[in-house]
Each structure stands twice: as C-alpha cells, then as structure tokens.
XYZ file of C-alpha atoms in Angstrom:
454
model
C -0.076 -0.015 0.115
C 1.806 3.903 -0.952
C 0.089 6.669 0.158
C 1.384 9.842 0.600
C 1.724 11.090 -2.610
C 2.856 15.393 -3.270
C 1.797 17.040 -6.038
C 4.301 18.040 -8.445
C 6.757 21.307 -7.303
C 8.233 22.405 -10.318
C 11.548 24.439 -10.043
C 12.895 27.418 -12.766
C 16.281 27.631 -12.290
C 15.881 31.364 -13.589
C 14.329 34.397 -12.336
C 16.248 34.194 -9.052
C 16.876 37.539 -7.023
C 20.229 38.301 -6.856
C 21.490 36.626 -10.030
C 25.399 37.711 -10.161
C 25.509 37.689 -6.155
C 23.861 33.943 -6.526
C 25.664 32.221 -8.908
C 29.240 33.529 -6.849
C 27.717 31.576 -3.631
C 27.782 29.240 -6.011
C 30.919 28.791 -6.723
C 32.601 25.262 -4.936
C 36.039 25.120 -3.213
C 37.383 24.496 -5.858
C 36.011 27.576 -8.129
C 37.186 29.914 -5.470
C 40.385 28.499 -5.502
C 41.016 28.711 -9.360
C 39.891 32.401 -8.709
C 41.782 33.246 -6.173
C 45.159 32.339 -8.100
C 43.822 33.554 -10.755
C 43.726 37.499 -8.967
C 46.652 36.509 -7.716
C 48.407 35.376 -10.778
C 47.017 38.830 -12.443
C 48.271 40.933 -9.302
C 51.348 39.369 -10.145
C 52.542 39.806 -13.873
C 50.935 43.659 -13.517
C 53.901 44.074 -11.010
C 56.723 41.949 -12.414
C 55.011 43.097 -16.095
C 55.453 39.023 -16.828
C 52.538 39.347 -19.932
C 52.823 35.440 -20.326
C 51.480 34.987 -16.320
C 48.960 37.380 -16.765
C 46.845 35.827 -19.480
C 47.783 32.701 -17.752
C 45.751 33.922 -14.417
C 42.671 36.076 -16.066
C 42.248 32.210 -18.278
C 42.154 31.228 -14.283
C 39.942 34.107 -13.105
C 37.817 33.554 -16.008
C 36.583 29.644 -15.842
C 35.445 29.370 -12.609
C 32.913 33.084 -13.770
C 32.025 31.314 -16.712
C 30.811 28.070 -14.883
C 28.622 30.307 -12.500
C 27.386 32.462 -15.706
C 26.751 29.510 -17.758
C 24.855 27.317 -15.075
C 23.075 30.135 -13.122
C 21.539 31.049 -16.875
C 20.873 27.567 -17.743
C 16.424 26.788 -18.025
C 16.171 23.705 -16.511
C 12.471 23.398 -15.066
C 12.289 19.848 -13.127
C 9.121 18.666 -11.230
C 9.317 16.619 -8.063
C 7.148 14.234 -6.363
C 7.818 12.141 -3.026
C 5.582 9.129 -2.150
C 5.657 6.992 0.875
C 5.125 4.049 1.678
C 2.998 3.427 4.272
C 2.544 6.962 5.523
C 2.228 5.342 9.058
C 4.400 2.526 10.112
C 4.744 0.892 13.483
C 8.355 1.797 15.869
C 11.363 -0.077 14.836
C 9.678 -1.232 11.095
C 10.953 0.449 7.762
C 9.324 2.708 5.562
C 10.459 3.800 1.629
C 10.500 6.892 0.124
C 10.203 7.265 -3.624
C 11.141 10.295 -4.442
C 10.800 11.016 -8.955
C 11.920 14.251 -10.918
C 10.590 14.625 -14.679
C 11.979 17.111 -16.739
C 9.473 19.464 -18.062
C 11.404 21.233 -20.357
C 12.155 21.078 -23.846
C 16.035 20.949 -23.347
C 17.864 18.091 -21.416
C 19.050 18.368 -18.221
C 23.158 18.190 -17.250
C 24.589 16.461 -13.748
C 21.592 16.857 -11.224
C 22.140 15.974 -7.111
C 19.418 14.799 -5.338
C 19.048 15.457 -1.708
C 16.121 15.147 1.089
C 16.512 16.771 4.125
C 15.397 13.358 7.278
C 15.561 14.495 10.156
C 18.900 12.681 11.936
C 16.373 10.084 14.193
C 15.825 8.307 10.779
C 19.170 8.152 9.171
C 21.543 10.138 6.836
C 19.994 12.467 4.638
C 20.174 10.371 1.447
C 21.904 11.245 -1.460
C 20.860 10.785 -5.181
C 23.673 11.412 -8.599
C 21.348 11.458 -11.404
C 23.239 11.737 -14.885
C 21.614 13.594 -18.509
C 17.940 13.630 -18.210
C 16.345 13.724 -21.404
C 13.105 16.323 -22.476
C 9.866 14.942 -21.119
C 12.350 12.662 -19.479
C 11.996 11.125 -15.535
C 13.264 9.375 -13.384
C 13.237 7.498 -9.784
C 15.256 6.769 -7.351
C 13.991 5.948 -3.775
C 15.782 5.201 -0.353
C 14.563 3.723 3.361
C 14.243 5.462 7.007
C 13.288 3.908 10.255
C 12.583 5.010 13.342
C 12.908 3.597 16.464
C 11.046 6.833 18.485
C 7.160 7.290 18.152
C 6.227 10.456 16.762
C 5.533 12.686 13.491
C 8.977 13.384 11.518
C 8.967 16.089 8.997
C 10.569 15.005 5.750
C 11.620 17.950 2.942
C 11.495 19.556 1.443
C 13.532 18.399 -1.770
C 16.791 19.787 -2.334
C 18.398 19.860 -5.838
C 21.732 20.423 -6.719
C 23.124 21.571 -10.549
C 26.918 21.729 -10.809
C 28.820 22.153 -13.870
C 31.355 19.210 -15.691
C 34.007 21.457 -13.929
C 32.766 21.211 -10.232
C 33.452 25.128 -10.362
C 29.805 25.992 -9.069
C 27.266 24.472 -8.131
C 23.708 25.788 -7.175
C 21.308 24.316 -4.737
C 17.418 24.630 -6.262
C 14.601 23.692 -2.600
C 11.015 22.494 -3.661
C 8.728 23.459 -1.282
C 6.760 20.979 -0.581
C 7.172 18.312 2.266
C 5.885 15.016 3.362
C 4.874 13.370 7.105
C 6.137 9.825 8.330
C 3.974 8.757 11.124
C 5.909 6.632 13.653
C 2.765 5.336 15.729
C 3.635 2.766 18.888
C 4.092 -1.239 17.866
C 1.019 -3.253 18.389
C 1.311 -6.894 19.466
C -1.652 -8.993 19.551
C -3.695 -10.286 22.343
C -6.473 -12.949 22.061
C -9.716 -13.259 22.406
C -10.093 -14.083 26.202
C -13.964 -12.953 27.583
C -13.470 -10.333 30.463
C -15.467 -8.902 32.831
C -17.231 -6.032 31.547
C -18.405 -7.707 28.255
C -21.690 -8.446 26.513
C -23.635 -10.262 25.068
C -25.567 -9.734 21.415
C -24.320 -9.439 18.249
C -21.275 -10.504 18.081
C -18.392 -10.219 21.200
C -19.223 -6.016 21.677
C -22.761 -5.707 21.399
C -26.268 -6.370 23.255
C -29.332 -5.510 22.998
C -31.672 -3.152 25.007
C -35.499 -3.549 24.818
C -37.565 -1.287 24.448
C -40.994 -0.365 26.247
C -43.502 -2.900 25.247
C -47.056 -2.039 23.241
C -47.027 -0.822 20.335
C -48.033 2.489 21.548
C -44.349 2.828 23.585
C -42.273 2.274 21.439
C -39.982 5.213 20.206
C -39.745 5.689 16.877
C -37.437 7.014 14.784
C -36.750 8.561 11.277
C -35.967 5.885 8.580
C -32.572 5.210 8.104
C -31.158 3.419 4.692
C -30.364 -0.178 5.180
C -33.514 -0.458 7.909
C -35.522 -3.975 7.995
C -38.408 -2.520 6.125
C -40.484 -5.174 8.489
C -40.383 -3.105 11.133
C -41.866 0.207 9.324
C -44.575 1.718 11.303
C -47.551 2.430 9.255
C -49.852 5.003 11.212
C -47.050 6.812 12.485
C -45.641 7.279 8.776
C -49.070 7.879 7.720
C -49.510 10.875 10.731
C -46.000 12.084 10.530
C -45.733 12.019 6.971
C -42.635 10.756 6.314
C -41.569 6.766 6.742
C -41.094 5.812 10.965
C -39.648 2.654 11.843
C -39.832 0.947 15.069
C -36.723 0.484 18.263
C -38.135 -2.169 20.167
C -34.871 -3.291 19.481
C -31.719 -1.581 19.281
C -28.086 -2.968 18.681
C -25.908 -1.343 21.775
C -22.354 -1.821 21.507
C -19.637 -2.867 24.767
C -17.826 -0.026 25.360
C -14.105 0.143 26.991
C -11.758 3.424 27.548
C -8.164 2.215 27.475
C -7.141 4.717 30.207
C -2.884 5.536 30.034
C -1.370 7.170 32.896
C 1.051 9.627 31.167
C 2.103 11.709 34.573
C 5.791 12.231 34.251
C 6.330 11.656 38.052
C 5.195 7.930 37.237
C 8.129 7.069 34.857
C 11.451 6.555 35.122
C 13.926 6.396 31.942
C 13.471 7.329 28.757
C 13.609 5.924 24.906
C 12.033 2.782 23.468
C 12.247 0.662 26.225
C 11.029 2.456 29.366
C 8.515 1.705 31.114
C 6.520 5.080 29.689
C 6.799 3.385 26.082
C 5.283 -0.081 27.647
C 2.344 1.658 28.389
C 2.018 3.800 25.493
C 2.249 0.312 23.756
C -0.051 -1.585 25.140
C -2.135 0.998 25.839
C -2.360 1.346 21.407
C -2.574 -2.690 21.277
C -5.941 -2.530 23.567
C -7.524 -0.150 21.771
C -6.911 -2.405 18.358
C -8.099 -5.451 19.440
C -11.123 -4.318 20.960
C -11.744 -2.171 18.363
C -11.242 -5.124 16.241
C -14.004 -7.221 18.900
C -16.300 -4.646 18.295
C -16.488 -2.667 20.380
C -16.713 1.287 21.309
C -13.180 2.316 22.319
C -12.366 5.212 23.834
C -9.203 6.038 24.508
C -8.568 7.773 28.166
C -5.361 10.023 29.385
C -5.232 11.202 33.463
C -5.714 14.525 32.036
C -8.406 14.094 31.067
C -8.484 14.473 27.532
C -8.858 11.522 24.955
C -9.054 12.072 21.208
C -9.953 15.037 18.994
C -12.854 14.027 16.883
C -14.215 11.188 19.386
C -18.021 10.435 20.011
C -19.529 10.312 23.296
C -19.371 6.689 23.498
C -15.700 6.981 22.060
C -14.874 4.786 18.435
C -17.329 2.383 17.280
C -15.337 -0.970 15.526
C -16.127 -3.895 13.249
C -17.165 -0.879 10.980
C -16.565 0.744 7.838
C -14.980 3.355 9.833
C -13.425 1.353 12.704
C -9.966 1.540 10.357
C -9.866 5.323 10.245
C -10.554 5.222 14.012
C -7.426 2.935 14.992
C -5.282 5.431 13.107
C -6.280 8.243 14.452
C -5.696 6.692 17.934
C -2.525 5.500 16.287
C -1.637 9.143 15.628
C -2.734 10.318 19.009
C -0.761 8.041 20.703
C 2.270 8.875 18.443
C 2.456 12.210 19.855
C 1.626 11.636 23.212
C 4.159 12.443 25.904
C 4.711 12.908 30.253
C 1.918 14.979 31.482
C 2.711 17.929 34.239
C -0.232 15.954 36.226
C 0.049 14.964 39.533
C -2.692 13.232 40.301
C -5.586 10.950 38.627
C -8.674 12.886 39.748
C -9.740 14.770 36.202
C -9.714 11.264 34.602
C -11.662 9.909 37.839
C -13.795 13.062 36.884
C -14.593 11.969 33.595
C -15.290 8.134 34.218
C -17.492 8.591 37.294
C -20.436 10.571 34.685
C -21.793 6.867 34.110
C -20.612 2.756 33.601
C -18.148 3.101 31.317
C -18.342 -0.825 30.640
C -14.693 -2.808 30.517
C -11.667 -0.406 31.804
C -8.597 -1.289 31.063
C -5.979 1.021 32.790
C -2.076 1.225 31.936
C -0.248 2.686 34.962
C 3.091 3.936 36.660
C 3.963 5.052 39.873
C 1.308 5.140 42.513
C 1.705 6.380 46.110
C -1.338 5.915 48.710
C -3.330 8.819 47.740
C -2.955 7.402 43.683
C -4.412 4.761 44.426
C -7.179 5.349 46.607
C -8.439 7.439 43.449
C -7.622 4.563 41.019
C -10.004 2.108 43.238
C -12.550 4.163 43.177
C -12.871 4.591 38.889
C -13.478 0.149 39.397
C -16.983 1.358 40.284
C -18.178 3.309 37.628
C -17.554 -0.001 35.628
C -18.704 -2.986 33.853
C -15.278 -4.598 34.864
C -11.087 -3.127 35.081
C -8.076 -4.590 33.954
C -4.801 -2.383 35.623
C -1.461 -2.696 34.524
C 0.691 -1.634 36.990
C 4.416 -0.337 35.727
C 6.642 -0.484 38.749
C 9.373 2.301 37.236
C 12.027 1.193 39.818
C 12.063 -2.187 37.989
C 12.679 -0.579 34.505
C 15.389 1.454 35.479
C 17.493 -0.792 37.648
C 20.321 -2.786 35.917
C 20.318 -6.834 35.848
C 22.936 -7.504 37.637
C 22.104 -5.291 40.777
C 20.420 -7.262 43.695
C 16.657 -6.826 43.868
C 15.260 -4.659 45.510
C 11.332 -4.870 47.681
C 8.858 -4.249 46.007
C 6.318 -3.347 49.558
C 5.218 -0.358 47.490
C 4.461 -2.490 44.655
C 2.814 -5.128 46.070
C 0.405 -3.269 48.394
C -0.734 -1.107 45.906
C -1.810 -4.165 44.191
C -3.426 -5.102 46.967
C -5.505 -1.702 47.406
C -6.687 -2.231 43.633
C -7.522 -5.953 44.097
C -9.517 -5.642 47.021
C -11.646 -2.798 45.192
C -12.335 -5.410 42.608
C -9.780 -4.360 39.887
C -7.901 -7.743 37.862
C -4.363 -6.348 39.108
C -1.517 -7.645 37.537
C 2.314 -6.357 38.155
C 4.532 -5.409 34.058
C 7.950 -6.374 35.130
C 10.599 -5.001 33.030
C 10.907 -6.394 29.389
C 7.669 -8.416 30.380
C 5.024 -9.465 26.922
C 1.527 -7.783 27.028
C 0.132 -10.804 25.018
C 1.346 -12.551 28.332
C -0.056 -10.860 30.463
C -2.931 -10.387 28.954
C -3.463 -14.216 29.786
C -2.483 -14.041 33.196
C -5.363 -11.093 33.394
C -7.915 -13.143 32.495
C -7.246 -16.496 34.406
C -6.648 -14.280 37.340
C -10.312 -12.927 36.681
C -11.388 -16.083 36.052
C -10.115 -17.378 39.925
C -11.870 -15.063 41.423
C -14.939 -15.314 39.766
C -15.095 -19.105 40.445
C -13.829 -18.048 44.337
C -16.629 -15.752 44.211
C -19.303 -18.511 43.423
C -18.293 -21.103 45.573
C -18.554 -18.573 48.452
C -21.987 -17.802 47.535
C -23.121 -21.818 47.356
C-alpha cells in the first residue's frame, strides 16, 4: 500500500533574485581556489610585467566565472514528487520513500544531485546523482527510513543541486512541499479472552436493549438507509408523513475505556525500552484489539483528555470507520508525551459520569492517594483490568540485587480489594502473556466468588 503522495512542485532556475551574487555564492572550493589563484597571478604579472603570466591568471579567474554564469542562466525546469510507503509505520519498522524527478522543459538537463532532508533520528540524509535527463524524461529513486522512537517526522523539502562539468559552481534549489511520516507505537496481537464487563449479543462487543412493550410505547425514529422494512410503523408514518421505524430492539455496543497514565512523575527512564513506552504500546494494542472485537473504544489520559473527534461513547468498531478510528488513535498515541499532572482526579471525574463498561488502565508509580483514586474508578465500570508498572524494576540494571517491592505489592493489594484485576508488569514483559494472566486471575476470582455464595 502506498500513500502520502505530494503534488508536483516545479523549479525554475531563472528568475532568482540577486543574480550575480547568487551565482558567485554557488562557487565550490575548487572554483574559489581557481578564482583566487587567477587574481593573484594577474596581480603578480602586472607587478612583474609578465604578459604570459597575466594570460594564465586571466584564464584561471575567468573559468569559474564563466561556469557560474552558464549554470545560473541554464533553463532547467524540473518537477519533483515524493511518495511514502506506508505513511504510518510502527516503531522499529521500515518505510520506503520514493522520489520522482520529471524534466518538463524542452532541453535535456546536465548532472543533477538530489538530496532529501530527513530528521537525524531517521538516518543520514539520502543523496543521489542523476545523469542527464532527456526532455520530457523522468528518473525515480528510493531510500529507506527507520525509527525506534514514535512521533511525527517531517520529510523535505527536496533539494536539487546543479553543477557544471568542471565542478567550479554548485547551485541549490529547494522545493516547497514536504511530507510527514508518522511512527506509531508497536501493536502486539492479543488473544480473544472473555473479560468482565463485556456484553453478549451481536458478536463479542454488542448487546440488545429492549424498549417498552406495546405498540403505543414504541419510540419511533425516521427511516434510515439499510433499516429493515418490516420495522416500518405504518400508522406513525401516515401521521408524520414520512417513513418511521420502530425501536423496540436496538443494538448497543459494549464499551471499553483505555486509561493511559502519562504523569511524568510516574515513570523513570527514557527511550524505546522504557516503562512509559511499554505503557503507550500496551494501550495501542488494547485499543486495536477491542476495536476489532466490535467495542466502542475510548482513549483517556490522566489529564482527562481523549482523542480529538471522538464521540461521546468513543469510536465504534466492527464497521467501515474502525480502520479510520484506529488510525486516529494511533496518531494521537504517536505524539503523546509526559504530562505535568500529579494525580488521577481528572480522569476519575470523566469516568464517574456513567457506566464505562470495561476499563483497562496502564498505570505508573502510585502512592497511597493515587491508588485510592484508582480504586474508586472501579465503581463506574463493568470490569476493570490494571497493568501496574513499577519504574524501579525498569531502570535497575539486571546485575543489581532486586530491591523490596513492598510499595508495589501494597498498591496491587489495594486495587484488587477494590475489584480490579491488577497485574504487575516486570521489565520487558510481553503484553500477550500478561493479558492471558489477567484473564486467568479474573476467572479464578469469579470461581472463588461463586463457591463463596453457594
């Protein structure tokens, strides 16, 4: 799949301001050396009265000036375009950039040197040498880029360097267009487990809600394309003058809220192997997994903000828009950073507005107060799963003697007593295994609760 094409941009090598100054500024080291040697030889010839040396000096000085003038007045018109494949790539994966140059003038070009600007995290700047391009011809080149750090990286503008056959002068022209490469978090496939808070119905992520019984108690609505004609309420249609359908039975999607703790105080370390990057990648994996299962998914951070453009119940999955929704949330997670917040109260204020269905939280270091706020979030959800990251275990060297984990264990105990399925995340753990472990622990708690009631 190839995306990210940009419109053609045209470069005209005439009409630049400051003609002579621009041409002289393009002299290379060789050209400047020839010019300086020629001027010095001419001065010496004048002082010493050597006409032969004067002719040599004039030749040395004239050669770079002639090359600069000819190169500057050359009428090259070329068009350039860039195409990314793909434009959105997971961290650690490669993307290919395709460059295309078209000669739109009636004259062939000389030697062209092509350079694309890329951020240093994506690698060195790619450079290409294009031989003579015939009139109306084209040349295509490509290069690979890779980043282990998520984010949005600008590519461009594309630079075209023109040089003369003697290497005396070099002029650079820049195109105005650029593209953006989005490096999203890594997404780990998760197994389809049955977690508390899901609902049965139309597939894994839907349920049915019944309206009031009786024809007079039906809440009608206007006909929409795709509605079953057997649900048309003809008496109300005659009354309102338009097709009306019954809503005795309407599908409702199960909801899932993914809470990502982004507090800077909750994490230690940086880089692609840090605890915070694991949490971001885990949130991305759960979001994609739940969308694929048909859930209405919402991404929430500790600041109380969610994805721009998200509806009141989140993004719906199992539809044509699910891919766009996943892409929008991945774009948000690609640039998410540490927040200045010190607590989870803002996220709790958003969650206590109603039943949020399944709640999956990725939490950093918690003190007793933060753990108490997180414990209260369980009251507004049908099920709650927490992945608790202890930053000390992530920054400690493997050769060190493990320290006490009494604080982390105490936070896990508080969350579990509040009804959470809480799992500790050790350094370098696999989310797939922790996801299965959370399901096993939930199943064990449910079985223990059933035996206690019998």
